[in-house]
Coordinates of C-alpha atoms in Angstrom, one line a residue:
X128 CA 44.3 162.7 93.7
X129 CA 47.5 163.5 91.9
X130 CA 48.7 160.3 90.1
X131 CA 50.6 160.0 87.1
X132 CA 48.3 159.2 84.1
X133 CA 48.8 155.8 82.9
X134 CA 46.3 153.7 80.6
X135 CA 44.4 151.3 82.9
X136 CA 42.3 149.5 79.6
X137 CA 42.5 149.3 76.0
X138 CA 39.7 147.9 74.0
X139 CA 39.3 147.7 70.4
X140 CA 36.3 146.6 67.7
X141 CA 36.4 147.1 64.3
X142 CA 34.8 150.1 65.0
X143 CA 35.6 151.2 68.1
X144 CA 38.8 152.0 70.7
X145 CA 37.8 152.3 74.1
X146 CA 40.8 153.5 76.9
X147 CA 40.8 154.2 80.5
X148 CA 43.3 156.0 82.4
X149 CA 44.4 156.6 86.0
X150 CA 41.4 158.9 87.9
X151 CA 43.1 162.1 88.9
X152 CA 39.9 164.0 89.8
X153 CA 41.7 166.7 87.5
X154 CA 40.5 168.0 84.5
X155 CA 42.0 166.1 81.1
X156 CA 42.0 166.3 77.7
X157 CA 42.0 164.0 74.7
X158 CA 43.1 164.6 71.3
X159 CA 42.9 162.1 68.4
X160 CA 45.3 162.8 66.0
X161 CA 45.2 166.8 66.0
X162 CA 41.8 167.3 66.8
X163 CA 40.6 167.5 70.9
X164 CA 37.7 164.8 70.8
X165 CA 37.0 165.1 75.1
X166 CA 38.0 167.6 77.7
X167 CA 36.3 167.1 81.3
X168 CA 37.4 164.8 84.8
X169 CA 36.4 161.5 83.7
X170 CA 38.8 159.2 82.8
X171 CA 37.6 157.1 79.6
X172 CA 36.9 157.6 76.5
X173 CA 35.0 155.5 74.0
X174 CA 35.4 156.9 70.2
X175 CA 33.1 155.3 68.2
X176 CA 32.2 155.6 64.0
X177 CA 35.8 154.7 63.1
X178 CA 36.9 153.0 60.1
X179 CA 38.3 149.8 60.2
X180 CA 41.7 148.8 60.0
X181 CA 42.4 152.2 60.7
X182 CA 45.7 153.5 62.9
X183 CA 45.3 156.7 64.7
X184 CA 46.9 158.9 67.7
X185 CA 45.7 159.7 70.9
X186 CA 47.1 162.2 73.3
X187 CA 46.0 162.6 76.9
X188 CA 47.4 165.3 79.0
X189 CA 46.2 166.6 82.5
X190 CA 45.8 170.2 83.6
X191 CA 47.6 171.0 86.6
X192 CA 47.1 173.5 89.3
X193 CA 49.2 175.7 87.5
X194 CA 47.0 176.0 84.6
X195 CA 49.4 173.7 82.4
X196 CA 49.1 170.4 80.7
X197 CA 51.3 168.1 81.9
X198 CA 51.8 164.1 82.1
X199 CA 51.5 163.9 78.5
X200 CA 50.6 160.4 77.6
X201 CA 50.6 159.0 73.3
X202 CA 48.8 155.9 72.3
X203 CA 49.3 154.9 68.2
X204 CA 46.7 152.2 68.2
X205 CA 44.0 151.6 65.5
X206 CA 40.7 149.7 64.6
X207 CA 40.3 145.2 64.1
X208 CA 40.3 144.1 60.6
X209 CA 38.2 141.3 60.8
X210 CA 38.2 139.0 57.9
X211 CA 36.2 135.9 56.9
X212 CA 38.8 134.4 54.6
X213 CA 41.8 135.8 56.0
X214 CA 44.8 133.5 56.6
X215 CA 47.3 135.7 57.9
X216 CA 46.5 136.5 61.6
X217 CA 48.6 139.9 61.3
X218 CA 46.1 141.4 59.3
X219 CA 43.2 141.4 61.5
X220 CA 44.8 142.4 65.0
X221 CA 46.0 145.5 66.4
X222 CA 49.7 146.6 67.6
X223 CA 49.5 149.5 70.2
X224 CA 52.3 151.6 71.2
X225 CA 52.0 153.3 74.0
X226 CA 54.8 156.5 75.2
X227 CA 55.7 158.4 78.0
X228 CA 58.1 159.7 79.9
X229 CA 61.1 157.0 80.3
X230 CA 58.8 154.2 79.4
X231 CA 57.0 152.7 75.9
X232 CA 54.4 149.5 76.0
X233 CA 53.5 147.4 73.2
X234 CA 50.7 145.5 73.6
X235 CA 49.1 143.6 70.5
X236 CA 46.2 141.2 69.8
X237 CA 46.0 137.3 70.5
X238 CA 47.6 135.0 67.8
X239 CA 45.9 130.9 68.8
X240 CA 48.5 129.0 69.6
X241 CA 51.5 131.2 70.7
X242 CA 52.4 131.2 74.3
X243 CA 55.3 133.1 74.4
X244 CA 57.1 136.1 72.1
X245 CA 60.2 137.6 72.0
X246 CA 60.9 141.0 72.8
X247 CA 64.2 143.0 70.6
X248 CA 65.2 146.2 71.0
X249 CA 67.6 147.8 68.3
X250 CA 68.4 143.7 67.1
X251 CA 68.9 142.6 70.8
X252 CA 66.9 140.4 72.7
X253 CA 65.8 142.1 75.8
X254 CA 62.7 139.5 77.2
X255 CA 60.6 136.5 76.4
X256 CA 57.1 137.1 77.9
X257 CA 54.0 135.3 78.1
X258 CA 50.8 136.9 77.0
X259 CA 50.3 139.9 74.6
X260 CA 51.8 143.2 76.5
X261 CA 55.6 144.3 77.2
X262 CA 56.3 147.6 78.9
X263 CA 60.0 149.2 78.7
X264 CA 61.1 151.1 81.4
X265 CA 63.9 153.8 82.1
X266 CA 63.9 154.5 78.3
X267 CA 66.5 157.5 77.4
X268 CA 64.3 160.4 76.1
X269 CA 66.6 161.0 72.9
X270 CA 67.5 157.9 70.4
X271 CA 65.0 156.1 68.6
X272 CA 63.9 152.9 68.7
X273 CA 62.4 149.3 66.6
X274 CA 61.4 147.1 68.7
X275 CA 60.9 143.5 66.8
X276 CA 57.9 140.9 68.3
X277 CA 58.7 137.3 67.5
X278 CA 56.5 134.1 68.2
X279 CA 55.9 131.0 66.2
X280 CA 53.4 128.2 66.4
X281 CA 52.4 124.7 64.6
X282 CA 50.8 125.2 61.2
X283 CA 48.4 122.5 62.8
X284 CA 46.9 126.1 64.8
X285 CA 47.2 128.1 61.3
X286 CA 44.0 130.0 59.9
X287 CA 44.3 128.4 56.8
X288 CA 42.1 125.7 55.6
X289 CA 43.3 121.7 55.9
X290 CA 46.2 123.1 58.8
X291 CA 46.2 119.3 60.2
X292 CA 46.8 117.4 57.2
X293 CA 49.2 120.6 56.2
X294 CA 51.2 120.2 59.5
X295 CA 51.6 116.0 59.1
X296 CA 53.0 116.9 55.8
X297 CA 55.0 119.7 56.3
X298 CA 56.9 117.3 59.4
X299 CA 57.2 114.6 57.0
X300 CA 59.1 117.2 54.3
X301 CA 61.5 118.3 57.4
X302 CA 62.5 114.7 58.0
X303 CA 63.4 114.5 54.3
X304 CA 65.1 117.8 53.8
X305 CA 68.9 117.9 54.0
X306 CA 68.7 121.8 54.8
X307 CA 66.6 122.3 57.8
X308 CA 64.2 120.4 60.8
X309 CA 60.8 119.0 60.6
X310 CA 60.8 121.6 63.1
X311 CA 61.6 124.4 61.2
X312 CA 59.1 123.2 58.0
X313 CA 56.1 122.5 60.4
X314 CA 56.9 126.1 62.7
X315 CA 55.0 129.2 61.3
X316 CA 57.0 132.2 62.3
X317 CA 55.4 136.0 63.6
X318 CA 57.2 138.6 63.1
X319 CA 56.0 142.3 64.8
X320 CA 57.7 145.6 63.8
X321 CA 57.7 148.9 65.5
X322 CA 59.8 151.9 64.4
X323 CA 59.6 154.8 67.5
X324 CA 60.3 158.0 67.4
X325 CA 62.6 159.4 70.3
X326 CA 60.3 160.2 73.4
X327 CA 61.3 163.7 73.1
X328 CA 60.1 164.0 70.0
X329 CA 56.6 162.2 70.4
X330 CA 56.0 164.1 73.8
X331 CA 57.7 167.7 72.7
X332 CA 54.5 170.1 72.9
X333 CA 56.1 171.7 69.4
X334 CA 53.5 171.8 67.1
X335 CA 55.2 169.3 63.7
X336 CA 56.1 170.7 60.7
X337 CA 53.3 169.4 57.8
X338 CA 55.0 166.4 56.0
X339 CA 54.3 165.7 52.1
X340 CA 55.2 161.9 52.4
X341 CA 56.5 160.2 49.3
X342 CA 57.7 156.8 49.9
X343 CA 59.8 154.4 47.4
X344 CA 59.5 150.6 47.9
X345 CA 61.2 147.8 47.4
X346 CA 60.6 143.7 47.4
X347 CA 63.1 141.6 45.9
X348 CA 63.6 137.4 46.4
X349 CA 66.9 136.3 45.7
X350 CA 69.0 132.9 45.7
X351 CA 72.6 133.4 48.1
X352 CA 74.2 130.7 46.5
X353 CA 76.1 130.8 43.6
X354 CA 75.3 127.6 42.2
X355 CA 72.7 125.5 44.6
X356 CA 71.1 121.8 43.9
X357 CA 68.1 121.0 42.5
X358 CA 64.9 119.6 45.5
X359 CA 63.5 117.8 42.2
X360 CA 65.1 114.9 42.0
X361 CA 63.3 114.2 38.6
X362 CA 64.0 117.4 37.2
X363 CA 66.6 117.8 34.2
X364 CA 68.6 120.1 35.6
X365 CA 69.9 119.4 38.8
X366 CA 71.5 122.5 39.8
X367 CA 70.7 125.8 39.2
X368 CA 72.2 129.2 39.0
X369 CA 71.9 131.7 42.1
X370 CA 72.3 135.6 42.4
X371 CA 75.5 134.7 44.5
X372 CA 75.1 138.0 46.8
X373 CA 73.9 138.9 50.8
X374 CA 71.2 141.6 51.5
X375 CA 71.3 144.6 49.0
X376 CA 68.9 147.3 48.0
X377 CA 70.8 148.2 44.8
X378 CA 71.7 144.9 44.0
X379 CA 71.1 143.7 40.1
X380 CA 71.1 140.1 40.9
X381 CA 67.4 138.6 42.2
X382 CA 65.5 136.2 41.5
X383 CA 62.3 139.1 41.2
X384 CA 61.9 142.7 41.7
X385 CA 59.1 145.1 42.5
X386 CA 58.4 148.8 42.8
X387 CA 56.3 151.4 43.6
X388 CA 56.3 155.0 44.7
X389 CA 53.2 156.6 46.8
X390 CA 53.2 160.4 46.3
X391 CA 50.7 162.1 49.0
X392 CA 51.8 165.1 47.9
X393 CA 48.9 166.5 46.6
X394 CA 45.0 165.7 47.8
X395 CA 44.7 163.2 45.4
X396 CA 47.8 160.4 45.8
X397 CA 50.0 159.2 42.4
X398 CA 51.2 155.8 42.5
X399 CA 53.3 153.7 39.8
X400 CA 54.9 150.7 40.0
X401 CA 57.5 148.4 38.1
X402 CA 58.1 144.9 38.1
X403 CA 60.9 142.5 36.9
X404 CA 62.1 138.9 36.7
X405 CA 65.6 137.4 36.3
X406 CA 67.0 135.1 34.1
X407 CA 66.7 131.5 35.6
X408 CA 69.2 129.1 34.4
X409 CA 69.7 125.7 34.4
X410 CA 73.0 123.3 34.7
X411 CA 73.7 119.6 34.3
X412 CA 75.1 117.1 36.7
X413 CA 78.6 118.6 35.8
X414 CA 77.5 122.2 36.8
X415 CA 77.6 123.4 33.4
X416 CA 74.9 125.6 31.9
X417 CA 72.7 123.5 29.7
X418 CA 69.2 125.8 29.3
X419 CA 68.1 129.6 30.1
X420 CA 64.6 131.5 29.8
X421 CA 63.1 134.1 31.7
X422 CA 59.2 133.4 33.8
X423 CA 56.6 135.7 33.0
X424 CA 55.5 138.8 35.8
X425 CA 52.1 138.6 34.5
X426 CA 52.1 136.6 38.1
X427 CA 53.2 139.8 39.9
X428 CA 49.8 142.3 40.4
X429 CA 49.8 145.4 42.0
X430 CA 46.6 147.6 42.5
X431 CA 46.0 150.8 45.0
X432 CA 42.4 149.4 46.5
X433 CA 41.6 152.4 48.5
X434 CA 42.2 156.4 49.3
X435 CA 41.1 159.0 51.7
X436 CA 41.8 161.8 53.1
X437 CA 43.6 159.6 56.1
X438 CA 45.5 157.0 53.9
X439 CA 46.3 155.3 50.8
X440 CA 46.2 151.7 50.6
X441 CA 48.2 149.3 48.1
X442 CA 48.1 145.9 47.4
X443 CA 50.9 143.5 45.4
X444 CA 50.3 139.9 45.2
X445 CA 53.1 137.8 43.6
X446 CA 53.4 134.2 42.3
X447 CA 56.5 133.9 39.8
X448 CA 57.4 130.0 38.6
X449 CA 60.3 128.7 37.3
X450 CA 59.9 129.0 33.5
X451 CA 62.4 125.8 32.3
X452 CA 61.0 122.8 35.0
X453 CA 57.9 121.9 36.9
X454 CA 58.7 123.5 40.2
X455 CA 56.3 125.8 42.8
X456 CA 55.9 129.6 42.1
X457 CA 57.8 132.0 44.5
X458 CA 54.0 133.3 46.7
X459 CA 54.4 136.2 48.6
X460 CA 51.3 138.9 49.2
X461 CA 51.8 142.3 50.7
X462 CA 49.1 144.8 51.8
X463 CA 50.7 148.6 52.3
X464 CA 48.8 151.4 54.4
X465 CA 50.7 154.8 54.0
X466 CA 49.1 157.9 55.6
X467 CA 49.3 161.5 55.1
X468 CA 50.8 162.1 58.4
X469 CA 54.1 160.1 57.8
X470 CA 52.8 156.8 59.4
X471 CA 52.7 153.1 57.2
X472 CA 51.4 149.6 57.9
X473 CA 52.9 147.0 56.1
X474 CA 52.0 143.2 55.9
X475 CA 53.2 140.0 54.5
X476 CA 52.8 136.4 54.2
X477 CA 55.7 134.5 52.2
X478 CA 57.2 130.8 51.9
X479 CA 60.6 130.1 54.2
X480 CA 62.3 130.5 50.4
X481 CA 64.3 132.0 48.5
X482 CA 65.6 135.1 50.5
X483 CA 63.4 137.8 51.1
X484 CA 64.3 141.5 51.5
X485 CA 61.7 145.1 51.6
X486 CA 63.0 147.6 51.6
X487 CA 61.3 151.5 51.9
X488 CA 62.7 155.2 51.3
X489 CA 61.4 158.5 52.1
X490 CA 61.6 160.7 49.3
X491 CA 63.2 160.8 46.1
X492 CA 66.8 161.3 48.0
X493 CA 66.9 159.4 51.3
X494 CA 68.1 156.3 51.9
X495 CA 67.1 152.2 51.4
X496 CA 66.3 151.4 55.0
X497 CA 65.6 147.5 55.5
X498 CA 62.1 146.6 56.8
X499 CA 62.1 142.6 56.3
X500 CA 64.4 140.5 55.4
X501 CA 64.5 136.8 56.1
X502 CA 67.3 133.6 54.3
X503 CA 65.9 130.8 52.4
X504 CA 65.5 127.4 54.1
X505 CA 66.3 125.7 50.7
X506 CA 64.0 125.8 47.1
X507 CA 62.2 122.8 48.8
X508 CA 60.7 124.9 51.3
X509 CA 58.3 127.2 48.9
X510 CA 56.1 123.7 48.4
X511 CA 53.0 124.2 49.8
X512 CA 52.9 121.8 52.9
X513 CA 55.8 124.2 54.5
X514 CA 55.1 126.3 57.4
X515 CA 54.8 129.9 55.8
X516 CA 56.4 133.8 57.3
X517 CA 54.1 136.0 58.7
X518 CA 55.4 139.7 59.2
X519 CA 53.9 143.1 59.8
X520 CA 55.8 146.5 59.9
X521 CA 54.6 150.2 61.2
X522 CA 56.0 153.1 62.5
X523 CA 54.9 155.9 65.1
X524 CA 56.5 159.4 64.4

């Protein structure tokens, strides 16, 4: 047999990834991340004793009559994260690239209650397919590529406790809101991320320079509007002030502001972090200002939970009020992977308001690049009934 290698089966546990490839009848070899973990003619592997919600790299090749190694196939795929009392989905399921020549797959795990997703390459809609897998072929061997994953579902299928009574509410909050759909307030939106490396760099039998990753990141929620009107009908003030900008890294104006740098520079990590909150200020019925004060970030936490020799992971949890009138706290959680090879694994949960934008930079003088960034549906839409945004973010370098 001479057939081009291609992955048959994928299987993952928390603990476990399990792949088959085409049979050759030639000899093949497997490396996980830089070390060669099988060399022989079958054509599986199961690697067992892995950690969980773990991302690694697989490389299978095939020796040819010639005595090379040829067909090079790359899988960056990782370990389940199963968790009892986890409500984002994102969190516990697995997003496998898979390169070679001309072609990348994605394939990821099931999310209840979505049918359909649609696949983007580069910010243009190339497919809507049903079931969990896309494959792209004829890819050029030279640019790079992010390929965004979109579904959405009812909150009535949501993880989170109550979803029935959440989603009758959250339709009943659409019919009342002037700014969006019952639709839009009941529809929890999934959004997949994955930054690729050109094919001829992933495949190029060069051995890669050694990396010392230091990454700088960047959350910020911000109000478009310059002035916008108050949900709370009860409330004294019925407009409010807004930051009055679009998307900007550097921007001043925001709502709230966090930082942190992760320096894997050395074998023990450093990591620091900032956090700050914007003035919130109040007007009258005539638009004019009538009270300012600033909310607390004792709200906003940020802790590194865990470090080896693989990874360092960070978690930020933030829930900022409004300090001058009764009014729900801006939620958002994010939990941060960043590994020593380059690689990070972002995820997030948020409310469909304010405005949302992450932002990440490698080293102390690249440049912002944009991760996640998604408009506010109105203020009224960080109650808790709404339908809430579900992202995750990684790269394969």
């Amino acid at each position: 047999m001479t057939n081009e290698l291609d992955i048959l089966v994928l299987e993952q546990s928390d603990t476990m990834i399990y792949f088959r490839w085409t049979d050759t009848d030639d000899v093949c070899r497997v490396k996980r991340d830089e070390q060669v973990i099988y060399t022989g003619t079958q054509n599986l592997v199961k690697d067992t004793g892995l950690k969980k919600g773990e991302l690694y790299t697989y490389t299978i090749e095939r020796l040819d009559a010639s005595g090379r190694w040829t067909d090079k196939i790359k899988l960056h795929t990782g370990t389940e994260n199963p968790k009892a009392d986890s409500i984002n989905r994102l969190e516990e399921i697995v997003l496998t690239t898979i390169v070679s020549k001309e072609r990348i797959s994605l394939a990821w795990g099931e999310i209840e209650g979505i049918a359909e997703f649609e696949i983007y390459r580069n910010g243009q809609l190339i497919e809507t397919v049903e079931g969990n897998q896309y494959t792209d072929r004829q890819v050029p061997m030279s640019p790079e590529f992010t390929y965004w994953i979109r579904g959405k579902r009812p909150v009535a299928r949501s993880e989170e406790s109550f979803s029935e009574e959440k989603f009758t509410v959250a339709k009943i909050f659409g019919a009342l809101s002037w700014n969006s759909s019952k639709e839009k307030a009941a529809m929890e939106e999934f959004w997949m991320t994955k930054k690729i490396a050109s094919l001829d760099a992933l495949l190029s039998d060069e051995e890669k320079p050694k990396i010392y990753p230091v990454w700088h990141f960047r959350y910020q929620t911000f109000l478009p509007d310059l002035v916008l009107k108050n949900p709370n009908l009860l409330s004294p003030f019925p407009y409010f002030q807004g930051d009055g900008r679009k998307f900007d890294p550097e921007s001043l104006h925001y709502r709230t502001r966090v930082n942190f740098t992760i320096d894997l520079k050395d074998e023990e990590s450093s990591f620091s972090y900032d956090k700050d909150v914007g003035p919130t200020i109040g007007y009258n019925w005539r638009k004019k200002f009538s009270k300012a004060d600033v909310a607390s970030a004792e709200g906003i936490e940020l802790e590194k939970i865990d470090e080896t020799g693989h990874k360092v992971s960070i978690t930020l949890k933030h829930g900022v009020g409004n300090p001058i009138t009764t009014s729900p706290n801006i939620d958002y959680n994010v939990s941060a992977a960043f590994y020593r090879d380059g690689s990070y694994d972002i995820i997030g949960i948020h409310d469909q308001s304010p405005n949302h934008e992450v932002y990440l930079k490698f080293g102390d003088d690249g440049n912002w690049m944009d991760i996640h960034q998604t408009e506010s549906e109105g203020l009224a839409f960080m109650a808790d009934p709404i339908a809430s945004h579900y992202w995750r973010i990684s790269n394969f370098y």
